[in-house]
Amino acid sequence: MYRSAPRLTRILACAAVPVMLVVAGCSSDSDSKAAPTKDGSPAAASSGAAKESPKTVAPATYAKLPDACKAIAAKTIEDMVPDVKTKSGTPGKSSDIASRSSCSWNGLEDKGIKGSNYRWLDVSLLRYDSDPALGSGEERAKESFDKEVAKVQATQGATAVRTSAATGVGDQATAVSYGLKKTGEDFKYAAIVTRTENAVITLSYNGAGYAGAKTPDPNDLMEDAVKAAKEAVAAVATANK
């Protein structure tokens, strides 16, 4: 009888082991579940970081562009391009004139034994809409402005390139002057790149003297180019009234 007591103790100890394991297992399972809310319903599982709300951008100021061939006054064209071949200008090709358009004029003034004066003027208009993925129209125009200035400065074959700020033309403007050898003559160029709100305007004016005519003065060319650029800026604003 005294020998059976230790045996009984061993049996009870072994029987308790599975019970402890079951309790441990239940405890682990309960930790993986969300704790119930005050009303007894299970709490919602975490959904991770909240989704970002769509980026908002300011609406573009200008919704359209003027006719590029009418962006510069006829009188200005006459003064800048004597004996202009096509007074109404030659429009550039564009699949979306509300966002991109251009126009050019050229003329050769024959002065007899004094030679001939050649002039070329062209204007390019770009407009940018606001886009949540790309930024506001103004931000996009600022990026385009920098690219257009760099493009003019990198003109192949250009010599004596000079860059300066152009005051009083749009919201920001840069003047670039340079020389270029073409058809055996020295051409002088005056370019103005300007931004007005969400539109970018690039105006280029150049000329040369043939058969003994004087090469145009770069300062005179730039003065006329600035005047024409101001008219183009005003035309953009007028088109959106």
PDB file of C-alpha atoms in Angstrom:
ATOM      1  CA  MET A   1       0.000   0.000   0.000  1.00  0.00           C
ATOM      2  CA  TYR A   2       2.870   2.367   0.799  1.00  0.00           C
ATOM      3  CA  ARG A   3       4.510   1.430  -2.535  1.00  0.00           C
ATOM      4  CA  SER A   4       1.446   2.474  -4.577  1.00  0.00           C
ATOM      5  CA  ALA A   5       1.545   6.095  -3.357  1.00  0.00           C
ATOM      6  CA  PRO A   6       4.684   7.146  -5.324  1.00  0.00           C
ATOM      7  CA  ARG A   7       3.303   5.391  -8.383  1.00  0.00           C
ATOM      8  CA  LEU A   8       0.047   7.349  -8.146  1.00  0.00           C
ATOM      9  CA  THR A   9       1.982  10.611  -7.829  1.00  0.00           C
ATOM     10  CA  ARG A  10       3.931   9.840 -11.024  1.00  0.00           C
ATOM     11  CA  ILE A  11       0.744   9.042 -12.959  1.00  0.00           C
ATOM     12  CA  LEU A  12      -0.914  12.321 -11.915  1.00  0.00           C
ATOM     13  CA  ALA A  13       2.184  14.347 -12.872  1.00  0.00           C
ATOM     14  CA  CYS A  14       2.302  12.801 -16.335  1.00  0.00           C
ATOM     15  CA  ALA A  15      -1.401  13.375 -16.861  1.00  0.00           C
ATOM     16  CA  ALA A  16      -0.944  17.083 -16.121  1.00  0.00           C
ATOM     17  CA  VAL A  17       1.555  17.619 -18.945  1.00  0.00           C
ATOM     18  CA  PRO A  18      -0.948  17.561 -21.883  1.00  0.00           C
ATOM     19  CA  VAL A  19      -3.203  19.956 -20.016  1.00  0.00           C
ATOM     20  CA  MET A  20      -0.373  22.525 -19.664  1.00  0.00           C
ATOM     21  CA  LEU A  21       0.466  22.214 -23.343  1.00  0.00           C
ATOM     22  CA  VAL A  22      -3.152  22.816 -24.346  1.00  0.00           C
ATOM     23  CA  VAL A  23      -3.339  25.876 -22.121  1.00  0.00           C
ATOM     24  CA  ALA A  24      -0.125  27.234 -23.618  1.00  0.00           C
ATOM     25  CA  GLY A  25      -1.451  26.664 -27.116  1.00  0.00           C
ATOM     26  CA  CYS A  26      -4.687  28.483 -26.408  1.00  0.00           C
ATOM     27  CA  SER A  27      -2.777  31.408 -24.933  1.00  0.00           C
ATOM     28  CA  SER A  28      -0.652  31.742 -28.100  1.00  0.00           C
ATOM     29  CA  ASP A  29      -3.734  31.635 -30.333  1.00  0.00           C
ATOM     30  CA  SER A  30      -5.518  34.327 -28.402  1.00  0.00           C
ATOM     31  CA  ASP A  31      -2.531  36.715 -28.760  1.00  0.00           C
ATOM     32  CA  SER A  32      -2.787  36.572 -32.577  1.00  0.00           C
ATOM     33  CA  LYS A  33      -6.339  37.863 -32.564  1.00  0.00           C
ATOM     34  CA  ALA A  34      -7.359  41.479 -32.100  1.00  0.00           C
ATOM     35  CA  ALA A  35      -8.728  42.345 -28.668  1.00  0.00           C
ATOM     36  CA  PRO A  36     -12.503  42.825 -28.544  1.00  0.00           C
ATOM     37  CA  THR A  37     -13.944  46.309 -28.374  1.00  0.00           C
ATOM     38  CA  LYS A  38     -16.062  47.564 -25.487  1.00  0.00           C
ATOM     39  CA  ASP A  39     -19.250  46.288 -27.110  1.00  0.00           C
ATOM     40  CA  GLY A  40     -17.776  42.828 -27.484  1.00  0.00           C
ATOM     41  CA  SER A  41     -17.115  42.936 -31.252  1.00  0.00           C
ATOM     42  CA  PRO A  42     -13.583  42.140 -32.490  1.00  0.00           C
ATOM     43  CA  ALA A  43     -11.400  45.155 -33.262  1.00  0.00           C
ATOM     44  CA  ALA A  44     -10.516  45.749 -36.942  1.00  0.00           C
ATOM     45  CA  ALA A  45      -7.044  44.670 -38.001  1.00  0.00           C
ATOM     46  CA  SER A  46      -4.552  47.383 -38.923  1.00  0.00           C
ATOM     47  CA  SER A  47      -4.657  48.210 -42.649  1.00  0.00           C
ATOM     48  CA  GLY A  48      -1.144  49.657 -42.754  1.00  0.00           C
ATOM     49  CA  ALA A  49      -0.275  53.205 -43.790  1.00  0.00           C
ATOM     50  CA  ALA A  50      -3.198  55.337 -44.908  1.00  0.00           C
ATOM     51  CA  LYS A  51      -3.412  56.011 -48.605  1.00  0.00           C
ATOM     52  CA  GLU A  52      -2.050  59.371 -49.679  1.00  0.00           C
ATOM     53  CA  SER A  53      -4.643  61.824 -50.897  1.00  0.00           C
ATOM     54  CA  PRO A  54      -4.315  62.938 -54.546  1.00  0.00           C
ATOM     55  CA  LYS A  55      -1.958  65.870 -55.054  1.00  0.00           C
ATOM     56  CA  THR A  56      -3.731  69.114 -55.860  1.00  0.00           C
ATOM     57  CA  VAL A  57      -2.211  71.775 -58.110  1.00  0.00           C
ATOM     58  CA  ALA A  58      -3.206  75.342 -58.868  1.00  0.00           C
ATOM     59  CA  PRO A  59      -5.199  75.743 -62.092  1.00  0.00           C
ATOM     60  CA  ALA A  60      -3.344  77.164 -65.088  1.00  0.00           C
ATOM     61  CA  THR A  61      -3.831  80.890 -65.699  1.00  0.00           C
ATOM     62  CA  TYR A  62      -4.010  80.698 -69.486  1.00  0.00           C
ATOM     63  CA  ALA A  63      -6.268  78.195 -71.237  1.00  0.00           C
ATOM     64  CA  LYS A  64      -5.322  79.032 -74.830  1.00  0.00           C
ATOM     65  CA  LEU A  65      -2.817  80.735 -77.099  1.00  0.00           C
ATOM     66  CA  PRO A  66      -3.294  83.498 -79.657  1.00  0.00           C
ATOM     67  CA  ASP A  67      -2.745  82.954 -83.356  1.00  0.00           C
ATOM     68  CA  ALA A  68       1.075  83.065 -83.512  1.00  0.00           C
ATOM     69  CA  CYS A  69       0.976  84.934 -86.832  1.00  0.00           C
ATOM     70  CA  LYS A  70      -1.089  87.673 -85.155  1.00  0.00           C
ATOM     71  CA  ALA A  71       0.871  87.813 -81.906  1.00  0.00           C
ATOM     72  CA  ILE A  72       3.060  90.623 -83.282  1.00  0.00           C
ATOM     73  CA  ALA A  73       1.584  93.791 -84.761  1.00  0.00           C
ATOM     74  CA  ALA A  74       1.677  94.190 -88.538  1.00  0.00           C
ATOM     75  CA  LYS A  75       3.459  97.548 -88.177  1.00  0.00           C
ATOM     76  CA  THR A  76       6.178  95.930 -86.064  1.00  0.00           C
ATOM     77  CA  ILE A  77       6.657  93.202 -88.660  1.00  0.00           C
ATOM     78  CA  GLU A  78       6.975  95.822 -91.391  1.00  0.00           C
ATOM     79  CA  ASP A  79       9.640  97.702 -89.431  1.00  0.00           C
ATOM     80  CA  MET A  80      11.629  94.611 -88.497  1.00  0.00           C
ATOM     81  CA  VAL A  81      11.388  92.765 -91.823  1.00  0.00           C
ATOM     82  CA  PRO A  82      11.570  95.244 -94.739  1.00  0.00           C
ATOM     83  CA  ASP A  83      10.073  93.924 -97.980  1.00  0.00           C
ATOM     84  CA  VAL A  84       8.620  90.979 -96.062  1.00  0.00           C
ATOM     85  CA  LYS A  85       7.740  88.144 -98.404  1.00  0.00           C
ATOM     86  CA  THR A  86       4.484  87.127 -96.684  1.00  0.00           C
ATOM     87  CA  LYS A  87       2.968  89.839 -94.510  1.00  0.00           C
ATOM     88  CA  SER A  88       0.540  87.457 -92.818  1.00  0.00           C
ATOM     89  CA  GLY A  89       3.433  85.194 -91.841  1.00  0.00           C
ATOM     90  CA  THR A  90       4.068  81.501 -92.396  1.00  0.00           C
ATOM     91  CA  PRO A  91       2.535  79.380 -89.626  1.00  0.00           C
ATOM     92  CA  GLY A  92       4.403  76.379 -88.297  1.00  0.00           C
ATOM     93  CA  LYS A  93       2.813  72.934 -88.192  1.00  0.00           C
ATOM     94  CA  SER A  94       1.030  71.994 -84.970  1.00  0.00           C
ATOM     95  CA  SER A  95      -1.414  69.273 -83.976  1.00  0.00           C
ATOM     96  CA  ASP A  96      -2.643  71.329 -81.000  1.00  0.00           C
ATOM     97  CA  ILE A  97      -2.575  75.094 -81.576  1.00  0.00           C
ATOM     98  CA  ALA A  98      -4.053  75.692 -78.107  1.00  0.00           C
ATOM     99  CA  SER A  99      -0.794  74.399 -76.610  1.00  0.00           C
ATOM    100  CA  ARG A 100       1.829  74.946 -79.310  1.00  0.00           C
ATOM    101  CA  SER A 101       2.059  77.307 -82.273  1.00  0.00           C
ATOM    102  CA  SER A 102       4.624  79.305 -84.227  1.00  0.00           C
ATOM    103  CA  CYS A 103       4.999  81.719 -87.124  1.00  0.00           C
ATOM    104  CA  SER A 104       7.842  83.215 -89.174  1.00  0.00           C
ATOM    105  CA  TRP A 105       8.502  86.110 -91.543  1.00  0.00           C
ATOM    106  CA  ASN A 106      11.436  86.873 -93.828  1.00  0.00           C
ATOM    107  CA  GLY A 107      12.344  89.500 -96.379  1.00  0.00           C
ATOM    108  CA  LEU A 108      15.204  90.746 -98.536  1.00  0.00           C
ATOM    109  CA  GLU A 109      15.475  94.492 -98.984  1.00  0.00           C
ATOM    110  CA  ASP A 110      17.345  95.219-102.230  1.00  0.00           C
ATOM    111  CA  LYS A 111      19.285  98.497-101.991  1.00  0.00           C
ATOM    112  CA  GLY A 112      20.915  98.311-105.415  1.00  0.00           C
ATOM    113  CA  ILE A 113      24.642  99.063-105.412  1.00  0.00           C
ATOM    114  CA  LYS A 114      24.504  99.385-101.630  1.00  0.00           C
ATOM    115  CA  GLY A 115      23.709  95.717-101.313  1.00  0.00           C
ATOM    116  CA  SER A 116      20.760  93.923 -99.763  1.00  0.00           C
ATOM    117  CA  ASN A 117      19.524  93.525 -96.210  1.00  0.00           C
ATOM    118  CA  TYR A 118      18.103  90.175 -95.189  1.00  0.00           C
ATOM    119  CA  ARG A 119      15.929  89.758 -92.076  1.00  0.00           C
ATOM    120  CA  TRP A 120      14.204  86.790 -90.493  1.00  0.00           C
ATOM    121  CA  LEU A 121      11.807  86.823 -87.538  1.00  0.00           C
ATOM    122  CA  ASP A 122      10.076  83.915 -85.889  1.00  0.00           C
ATOM    123  CA  VAL A 123       8.036  83.419 -82.737  1.00  0.00           C
ATOM    124  CA  SER A 124       7.164  80.192 -80.930  1.00  0.00           C
ATOM    125  CA  LEU A 125       4.433  79.884 -78.276  1.00  0.00           C
ATOM    126  CA  LEU A 126       4.111  77.043 -75.755  1.00  0.00           C
ATOM    127  CA  ARG A 127       1.394  76.639 -73.119  1.00  0.00           C
ATOM    128  CA  TYR A 128       1.269  74.185 -70.212  1.00  0.00           C
ATOM    129  CA  ASP A 129      -1.791  72.880 -68.362  1.00  0.00           C
ATOM    130  CA  SER A 130      -1.771  71.945 -64.682  1.00  0.00           C
ATOM    131  CA  ASP A 131      -1.441  68.224 -64.046  1.00  0.00           C
ATOM    132  CA  PRO A 132      -1.447  66.512 -60.612  1.00  0.00           C
ATOM    133  CA  ALA A 133       1.242  64.116 -61.824  1.00  0.00           C
ATOM    134  CA  LEU A 134       3.434  66.762 -63.488  1.00  0.00           C
ATOM    135  CA  GLY A 135       2.824  69.912 -61.475  1.00  0.00           C
ATOM    136  CA  SER A 136       1.063  73.219 -62.015  1.00  0.00           C
ATOM    137  CA  GLY A 137       1.064  74.897 -65.410  1.00  0.00           C
ATOM    138  CA  GLU A 138       3.349  77.617 -64.057  1.00  0.00           C
ATOM    139  CA  GLU A 139       5.847  75.108 -62.630  1.00  0.00           C
ATOM    140  CA  ARG A 140       5.950  73.240 -65.931  1.00  0.00           C
ATOM    141  CA  ALA A 141       6.413  76.501 -67.837  1.00  0.00           C
ATOM    142  CA  LYS A 142       9.358  77.420 -65.599  1.00  0.00           C
ATOM    143  CA  GLU A 143      11.039  74.120 -66.435  1.00  0.00           C
ATOM    144  CA  SER A 144      10.350  74.676 -70.140  1.00  0.00           C
ATOM    145  CA  PHE A 145      11.742  78.215 -69.929  1.00  0.00           C
ATOM    146  CA  ASP A 146      15.097  76.932 -68.670  1.00  0.00           C
ATOM    147  CA  LYS A 147      15.221  74.295 -71.399  1.00  0.00           C
ATOM    148  CA  GLU A 148      14.431  76.813 -74.141  1.00  0.00           C
ATOM    149  CA  VAL A 149      17.166  79.185 -72.944  1.00  0.00           C
ATOM    150  CA  ALA A 150      19.663  76.312 -72.907  1.00  0.00           C
ATOM    151  CA  LYS A 151      18.567  75.287 -76.389  1.00  0.00           C
ATOM    152  CA  VAL A 152      19.219  78.764 -77.800  1.00  0.00           C
ATOM    153  CA  GLN A 153      22.579  78.979 -76.054  1.00  0.00           C
ATOM    154  CA  ALA A 154      23.586  75.638 -77.559  1.00  0.00           C
ATOM    155  CA  THR A 155      22.845  76.655 -81.167  1.00  0.00           C
ATOM    156  CA  GLN A 156      25.250  74.721 -83.358  1.00  0.00           C
ATOM    157  CA  GLY A 157      27.971  76.905 -84.845  1.00  0.00           C
ATOM    158  CA  ALA A 158      27.084  79.929 -82.703  1.00  0.00           C
ATOM    159  CA  THR A 159      29.917  82.315 -81.853  1.00  0.00           C
ATOM    160  CA  ALA A 160      30.292  85.107 -79.303  1.00  0.00           C
ATOM    161  CA  VAL A 161      27.255  83.920 -77.356  1.00  0.00           C
ATOM    162  CA  ARG A 162      26.119  86.480 -74.794  1.00  0.00           C
ATOM    163  CA  THR A 163      23.336  85.957 -72.272  1.00  0.00           C
ATOM    164  CA  SER A 164      21.661  88.550 -70.080  1.00  0.00           C
ATOM    165  CA  ALA A 165      18.415  89.178 -68.247  1.00  0.00           C
ATOM    166  CA  ALA A 166      15.709  90.974 -70.213  1.00  0.00           C
ATOM    167  CA  THR A 167      13.722  93.221 -67.898  1.00  0.00           C
ATOM    168  CA  GLY A 168      10.117  94.205 -68.389  1.00  0.00           C
ATOM    169  CA  VAL A 169       9.236  91.231 -70.581  1.00  0.00           C
ATOM    170  CA  GLY A 170       6.754  88.805 -69.020  1.00  0.00           C
ATOM    171  CA  ASP A 171       7.359  87.231 -65.612  1.00  0.00           C
ATOM    172  CA  GLN A 172      10.916  86.248 -66.492  1.00  0.00           C
ATOM    173  CA  ALA A 173      12.979  86.693 -69.629  1.00  0.00           C
ATOM    174  CA  THR A 174      16.462  86.015 -70.934  1.00  0.00           C
ATOM    175  CA  ALA A 175      18.169  87.622 -73.916  1.00  0.00           C
ATOM    176  CA  VAL A 176      20.719  85.665 -75.945  1.00  0.00           C
ATOM    177  CA  SER A 177      22.762  87.173 -78.778  1.00  0.00           C
ATOM    178  CA  TYR A 178      25.272  85.402 -81.013  1.00  0.00           C
ATOM    179  CA  GLY A 179      26.792  85.237 -84.462  1.00  0.00           C
ATOM    180  CA  LEU A 180      26.452  82.515 -87.080  1.00  0.00           C
ATOM    181  CA  LYS A 181      28.137  81.993 -90.436  1.00  0.00           C
ATOM    182  CA  LYS A 182      25.650  81.024 -93.160  1.00  0.00           C
ATOM    183  CA  THR A 183      25.730  81.166 -96.967  1.00  0.00           C
ATOM    184  CA  GLY A 184      29.135  82.810 -96.718  1.00  0.00           C
ATOM    185  CA  GLU A 185      27.779  85.757 -94.716  1.00  0.00           C
ATOM    186  CA  ASP A 186      27.953  86.773 -91.074  1.00  0.00           C
ATOM    187  CA  PHE A 187      24.502  86.579 -89.532  1.00  0.00           C
ATOM    188  CA  LYS A 188      23.703  88.252 -86.234  1.00  0.00           C
ATOM    189  CA  TYR A 189      21.038  86.808 -83.945  1.00  0.00           C
ATOM    190  CA  ALA A 190      18.964  88.295 -81.132  1.00  0.00           C
ATOM    191  CA  ALA A 191      16.751  85.878 -79.214  1.00  0.00           C
ATOM    192  CA  ILE A 192      14.358  86.492 -76.331  1.00  0.00           C
ATOM    193  CA  VAL A 193      12.959  83.647 -74.242  1.00  0.00           C
ATOM    194  CA  THR A 194      10.224  84.769 -71.884  1.00  0.00           C
ATOM    195  CA  ARG A 195       7.651  83.204 -69.592  1.00  0.00           C
ATOM    196  CA  THR A 196       4.287  84.704 -68.795  1.00  0.00           C
ATOM    197  CA  GLU A 197       2.372  82.614 -66.230  1.00  0.00           C
ATOM    198  CA  ASN A 198       2.035  79.135 -67.796  1.00  0.00           C
ATOM    199  CA  ALA A 199       3.151  80.150 -71.310  1.00  0.00           C
ATOM    200  CA  VAL A 200       6.666  80.297 -72.776  1.00  0.00           C
ATOM    201  CA  ILE A 201       7.558  82.469 -75.764  1.00  0.00           C
ATOM    202  CA  THR A 202      10.745  82.185 -77.794  1.00  0.00           C
ATOM    203  CA  LEU A 203      11.376  84.950 -80.309  1.00  0.00           C
ATOM    204  CA  SER A 204      14.340  84.933 -82.673  1.00  0.00           C
ATOM    205  CA  TYR A 205      15.373  87.794 -84.931  1.00  0.00           C
ATOM    206  CA  ASN A 206      18.363  87.663 -87.241  1.00  0.00           C
ATOM    207  CA  GLY A 207      19.827  89.292 -90.301  1.00  0.00           C
ATOM    208  CA  ALA A 208      22.791  89.775 -92.600  1.00  0.00           C
ATOM    209  CA  GLY A 209      24.073  92.210 -95.201  1.00  0.00           C
ATOM    210  CA  TYR A 210      24.581  90.917 -98.754  1.00  0.00           C
ATOM    211  CA  ALA A 211      26.619  92.333-101.611  1.00  0.00           C
ATOM    212  CA  GLY A 212      28.289  95.061 -99.601  1.00  0.00           C
ATOM    213  CA  ALA A 213      25.423  95.925 -97.231  1.00  0.00           C
ATOM    214  CA  LYS A 214      26.415  96.380 -93.599  1.00  0.00           C
ATOM    215  CA  THR A 215      26.042  93.573 -91.102  1.00  0.00           C
ATOM    216  CA  PRO A 216      23.216  94.522 -88.726  1.00  0.00           C
ATOM    217  CA  ASP A 217      24.132  95.884 -85.310  1.00  0.00           C
ATOM    218  CA  PRO A 218      23.437  93.229 -82.617  1.00  0.00           C
ATOM    219  CA  ASN A 219      22.188  95.906 -80.198  1.00  0.00           C
ATOM    220  CA  ASP A 220      19.659  97.193 -82.729  1.00  0.00           C
ATOM    221  CA  LEU A 221      18.448  93.669 -83.393  1.00  0.00           C
ATOM    222  CA  MET A 222      18.010  93.004 -79.683  1.00  0.00           C
ATOM    223  CA  GLU A 223      16.123  96.239 -79.122  1.00  0.00           C
ATOM    224  CA  ASP A 224      13.629  95.297 -81.828  1.00  0.00           C
ATOM    225  CA  ALA A 225      13.408  91.717 -80.539  1.00  0.00           C
ATOM    226  CA  VAL A 226      12.495  92.913 -77.042  1.00  0.00           C
ATOM    227  CA  LYS A 227       9.743  95.122 -78.460  1.00  0.00           C
ATOM    228  CA  ALA A 228       8.264  92.244 -80.448  1.00  0.00           C
ATOM    229  CA  ALA A 229       8.489  89.875 -77.454  1.00  0.00           C
ATOM    230  CA  LYS A 230       6.502  92.316 -75.317  1.00  0.00           C
ATOM    231  CA  GLU A 231       3.780  92.369 -77.963  1.00  0.00           C
ATOM    232  CA  ALA A 232       3.658  88.552 -77.974  1.00  0.00           C
ATOM    233  CA  VAL A 233       3.310  88.499 -74.173  1.00  0.00           C
ATOM    234  CA  ALA A 234       0.427  90.974 -74.383  1.00  0.00           C
ATOM    235  CA  ALA A 235      -1.214  88.885 -77.115  1.00  0.00           C
ATOM    236  CA  VAL A 236      -1.291  85.830 -74.852  1.00  0.00           C
ATOM    237  CA  ALA A 237      -3.033  87.796 -72.093  1.00  0.00           C
ATOM    238  CA  THR A 238      -5.525  89.313 -74.559  1.00  0.00           C
ATOM    239  CA  ALA A 239      -6.402  85.915 -76.018  1.00  0.00           C
ATOM    240  CA  ASN A 240      -7.495  84.738 -72.569  1.00  0.00           C
ATOM    241  CA  LYS A 241      -9.741  87.651 -71.619  1.00  0.00           C
TER     242      LYS A 241
END
